[in-house]
Amino acid sequence: MLDHFGMLAPFYEKLIKPRFPEGLIKQLDIQPGDKLLDVGGGTGRITQYFSDITETIMILDESCDMLKEANKKPRLQPLCASSEEIPIKDNSIERLIMIDAMHHVKNQDATAKEMWRILKPKGRLIIEEPDIRLRGIKLLAIGEKLLMMRSRFLSSEKIEMLFNYPNASIREMQDGYNVWIIVEKS
């Protein structure tokens, strides 16, 4: 299979410009000392903005080439692994983010289970995905299919169903063309 992200890695942030994630930082409510994991975080284009907030910032991605770019940024700890088998202890991460990546993973159900497994009680997880209910995003989804990017966009409702646990609190927020699914573990 074609490695789109490996080919794009050296100039990914020139194509997809990093933006200061002010709303994400506010909603994540990360505290000093919290561990942050960015699942599917690639080059660290979003996670780099957390380096002044907390010390332990890990980026998990299947693309080791994307992580080579992340490794150029201070204080980011790259972890080349699959989101379906995250090599991190149960209940050990206070904050997780997954930005524009859920539609790229092979097994979304297994990825959600892994993120839930490693999320600490009282932890918070935010998944940002393009809102597939919007016409422009449907066109994007078709484009990614044509490029054979293995993309499978889920509605926010379907993503929420992946976290159907008795001790899960879930809410949804719109952010332009994106939707945030905010999951908290009690």
PDB file of N, CA and C in Angstrom, residues 63-99:
ATOM      1  N   SER A  63       3.469   6.360  10.960  1.00  0.00           N
ATOM      2  CA  SER A  63       4.455   6.847  10.004  1.00  0.00           C
ATOM      3  C   SER A  63       5.712   7.329  10.729  1.00  0.00           C
ATOM      4  N   CYS A  64       6.745   6.506  10.682  1.00  0.00           N
ATOM      5  CA  CYS A  64       8.011   6.888  11.312  1.00  0.00           C
ATOM      6  C   CYS A  64       8.618   8.103  10.620  1.00  0.00           C
ATOM      7  N   ASP A  65       8.317   8.283   9.324  1.00  0.00           N
ATOM      8  CA  ASP A  65       8.814   9.461   8.610  1.00  0.00           C
ATOM      9  C   ASP A  65       8.171  10.740   9.148  1.00  0.00           C
ATOM     10  N   MET A  66       6.877  10.695   9.457  1.00  0.00           N
ATOM     11  CA  MET A  66       6.214  11.858  10.058  1.00  0.00           C
ATOM     12  C   MET A  66       6.827  12.144  11.430  1.00  0.00           C
ATOM     13  N   LEU A  67       7.096  11.094  12.184  1.00  0.00           N
ATOM     14  CA  LEU A  67       7.667  11.274  13.522  1.00  0.00           C
ATOM     15  C   LEU A  67       9.091  11.827  13.483  1.00  0.00           C
ATOM     16  N   LYS A  68       9.830  11.562  12.394  1.00  0.00           N
ATOM     17  CA  LYS A  68      11.163  12.170  12.251  1.00  0.00           C
ATOM     18  C   LYS A  68      11.037  13.691  12.235  1.00  0.00           C
ATOM     19  N   GLU A  69       9.975  14.183  11.623  1.00  0.00           N
ATOM     20  CA  GLU A  69       9.730  15.631  11.606  1.00  0.00           C
ATOM     21  C   GLU A  69       9.332  16.115  13.002  1.00  0.00           C
ATOM     22  N   ALA A  70       8.524  15.340  13.699  1.00  0.00           N
ATOM     23  CA  ALA A  70       8.121  15.700  15.068  1.00  0.00           C
ATOM     24  C   ALA A  70       9.329  15.758  15.990  1.00  0.00           C
ATOM     25  N   ASN A  71      10.274  14.877  15.755  1.00  0.00           N
ATOM     26  CA  ASN A  71      11.465  14.792  16.607  1.00  0.00           C
ATOM     27  C   ASN A  71      12.340  16.050  16.522  1.00  0.00           C
ATOM     28  N   LYS A  72      12.122  16.872  15.508  1.00  0.00           N
ATOM     29  CA  LYS A  72      12.866  18.125  15.351  1.00  0.00           C
ATOM     30  C   LYS A  72      12.328  19.221  16.268  1.00  0.00           C
ATOM     31  N   LYS A  73      11.169  18.979  16.864  1.00  0.00           N
ATOM     32  CA  LYS A  73      10.547  19.972  17.742  1.00  0.00           C
ATOM     33  C   LYS A  73      10.910  19.655  19.195  1.00  0.00           C
ATOM     34  N   PRO A  74      11.097  20.691  20.005  1.00  0.00           N
ATOM     35  CA  PRO A  74      11.512  20.443  21.397  1.00  0.00           C
ATOM     36  C   PRO A  74      10.433  19.755  22.226  1.00  0.00           C
ATOM     37  N   ARG A  75      10.888  18.853  23.076  1.00  0.00           N
ATOM     38  CA  ARG A  75      10.089  18.212  24.124  1.00  0.00           C
ATOM     39  C   ARG A  75       9.003  17.255  23.628  1.00  0.00           C
ATOM     40  N   LEU A  76       8.986  16.903  22.369  1.00  0.00           N
ATOM     41  CA  LEU A  76       8.010  15.940  21.872  1.00  0.00           C
ATOM     42  C   LEU A  76       8.669  14.568  21.824  1.00  0.00           C
ATOM     43  N   GLN A  77       7.980  13.569  22.370  1.00  0.00           N
ATOM     44  CA  GLN A  77       8.510  12.211  22.422  1.00  0.00           C
ATOM     45  C   GLN A  77       7.782  11.352  21.391  1.00  0.00           C
ATOM     46  N   PRO A  78       8.422  11.052  20.254  1.00  0.00           N
ATOM     47  CA  PRO A  78       7.760  10.249  19.231  1.00  0.00           C
ATOM     48  C   PRO A  78       7.699   8.767  19.599  1.00  0.00           C
ATOM     49  N   LEU A  79       6.612   8.143  19.197  1.00  0.00           N
ATOM     50  CA  LEU A  79       6.391   6.723  19.448  1.00  0.00           C
ATOM     51  C   LEU A  79       5.806   6.124  18.170  1.00  0.00           C
ATOM     52  N   CYS A  80       6.621   5.391  17.431  1.00  0.00           N
ATOM     53  CA  CYS A  80       6.179   4.804  16.170  1.00  0.00           C
ATOM     54  C   CYS A  80       5.473   3.483  16.462  1.00  0.00           C
ATOM     55  N   ALA A  81       4.144   3.519  16.374  1.00  0.00           N
ATOM     56  CA  ALA A  81       3.335   2.339  16.685  1.00  0.00           C
ATOM     57  C   ALA A  81       1.940   2.527  16.099  1.00  0.00           C
ATOM     58  N   SER A  82       1.201   1.452  16.096  1.00  0.00           N
ATOM     59  CA  SER A  82      -0.177   1.460  15.609  1.00  0.00           C
ATOM     60  C   SER A  82      -1.130   1.932  16.699  1.00  0.00           C
ATOM     61  N   SER A  83      -2.134   2.678  16.300  1.00  0.00           N
ATOM     62  CA  SER A  83      -3.148   3.125  17.264  1.00  0.00           C
ATOM     63  C   SER A  83      -4.044   1.974  17.712  1.00  0.00           C
ATOM     64  N   GLU A  84      -3.983   0.866  17.003  1.00  0.00           N
ATOM     65  CA  GLU A  84      -4.776  -0.305  17.373  1.00  0.00           C
ATOM     66  C   GLU A  84      -4.105  -1.136  18.466  1.00  0.00           C
ATOM     67  N   GLU A  85      -2.819  -0.893  18.712  1.00  0.00           N
ATOM     68  CA  GLU A  85      -2.061  -1.587  19.760  1.00  0.00           C
ATOM     69  C   GLU A  85      -1.082  -0.595  20.379  1.00  0.00           C
ATOM     70  N   ILE A  86      -1.587   0.259  21.241  1.00  0.00           N
ATOM     71  CA  ILE A  86      -0.768   1.320  21.824  1.00  0.00           C
ATOM     72  C   ILE A  86       0.104   0.739  22.948  1.00  0.00           C
ATOM     73  N   PRO A  87       1.426   0.852  22.829  1.00  0.00           N
ATOM     74  CA  PRO A  87       2.321   0.258  23.830  1.00  0.00           C
ATOM     75  C   PRO A  87       2.493   1.147  25.073  1.00  0.00           C
ATOM     76  N   ILE A  88       1.373   1.391  25.745  1.00  0.00           N
ATOM     77  CA  ILE A  88       1.342   2.219  26.955  1.00  0.00           C
ATOM     78  C   ILE A  88       0.469   1.506  27.981  1.00  0.00           C
ATOM     79  N   LYS A  89       0.837   1.630  29.267  1.00  0.00           N
ATOM     80  CA  LYS A  89       0.107   0.955  30.349  1.00  0.00           C
ATOM     81  C   LYS A  89      -1.338   1.439  30.449  1.00  0.00           C
ATOM     82  N   ASP A  90      -2.189   0.553  30.963  1.00  0.00           N
ATOM     83  CA  ASP A  90      -3.588   0.889  31.236  1.00  0.00           C
ATOM     84  C   ASP A  90      -3.674   2.080  32.184  1.00  0.00           C
ATOM     85  N   ASN A  91      -4.704   2.904  31.991  1.00  0.00           N
ATOM     86  CA  ASN A  91      -5.037   3.995  32.923  1.00  0.00           C
ATOM     87  C   ASN A  91      -3.833   4.865  33.282  1.00  0.00           C
ATOM     88  N   SER A  92      -3.031   5.252  32.290  1.00  0.00           N
ATOM     89  CA  SER A  92      -1.794   5.972  32.607  1.00  0.00           C
ATOM     90  C   SER A  92      -1.676   7.363  31.973  1.00  0.00           C
ATOM     91  N   ILE A  93      -2.613   7.747  31.127  1.00  0.00           N
ATOM     92  CA  ILE A  93      -2.512   9.027  30.419  1.00  0.00           C
ATOM     93  C   ILE A  93      -3.689   9.923  30.805  1.00  0.00           C
ATOM     94  N   GLU A  94      -3.375  11.140  31.263  1.00  0.00           N
ATOM     95  CA  GLU A  94      -4.429  12.070  31.702  1.00  0.00           C
ATOM     96  C   GLU A  94      -5.168  12.722  30.537  1.00  0.00           C
ATOM     97  N   ARG A  95      -4.467  13.025  29.456  1.00  0.00           N
ATOM     98  CA  ARG A  95      -5.071  13.732  28.332  1.00  0.00           C
ATOM     99  C   ARG A  95      -4.625  13.098  27.017  1.00  0.00           C
ATOM    100  N   LEU A  96      -5.610  12.858  26.147  1.00  0.00           N
ATOM    101  CA  LEU A  96      -5.339  12.331  24.811  1.00  0.00           C
ATOM    102  C   LEU A  96      -6.008  13.235  23.793  1.00  0.00           C
ATOM    103  N   ILE A  97      -5.339  13.406  22.656  1.00  0.00           N
ATOM    104  CA  ILE A  97      -5.970  14.073  21.528  1.00  0.00           C
ATOM    105  C   ILE A  97      -5.764  13.228  20.285  1.00  0.00           C
ATOM    106  N   MET A  98      -6.703  13.344  19.367  1.00  0.00           N
ATOM    107  CA  MET A  98      -6.580  12.721  18.054  1.00  0.00           C
ATOM    108  C   MET A  98      -7.165  13.724  17.068  1.00  0.00           C
ATOM    109  N   ILE A  99      -6.298  14.400  16.344  1.00  0.00           N
ATOM    110  CA  ILE A  99      -6.695  15.505  15.486  1.00  0.00           C
ATOM    111  C   ILE A  99      -6.645  15.077  14.021  1.00  0.00           C
TER     112      ILE A  99
END
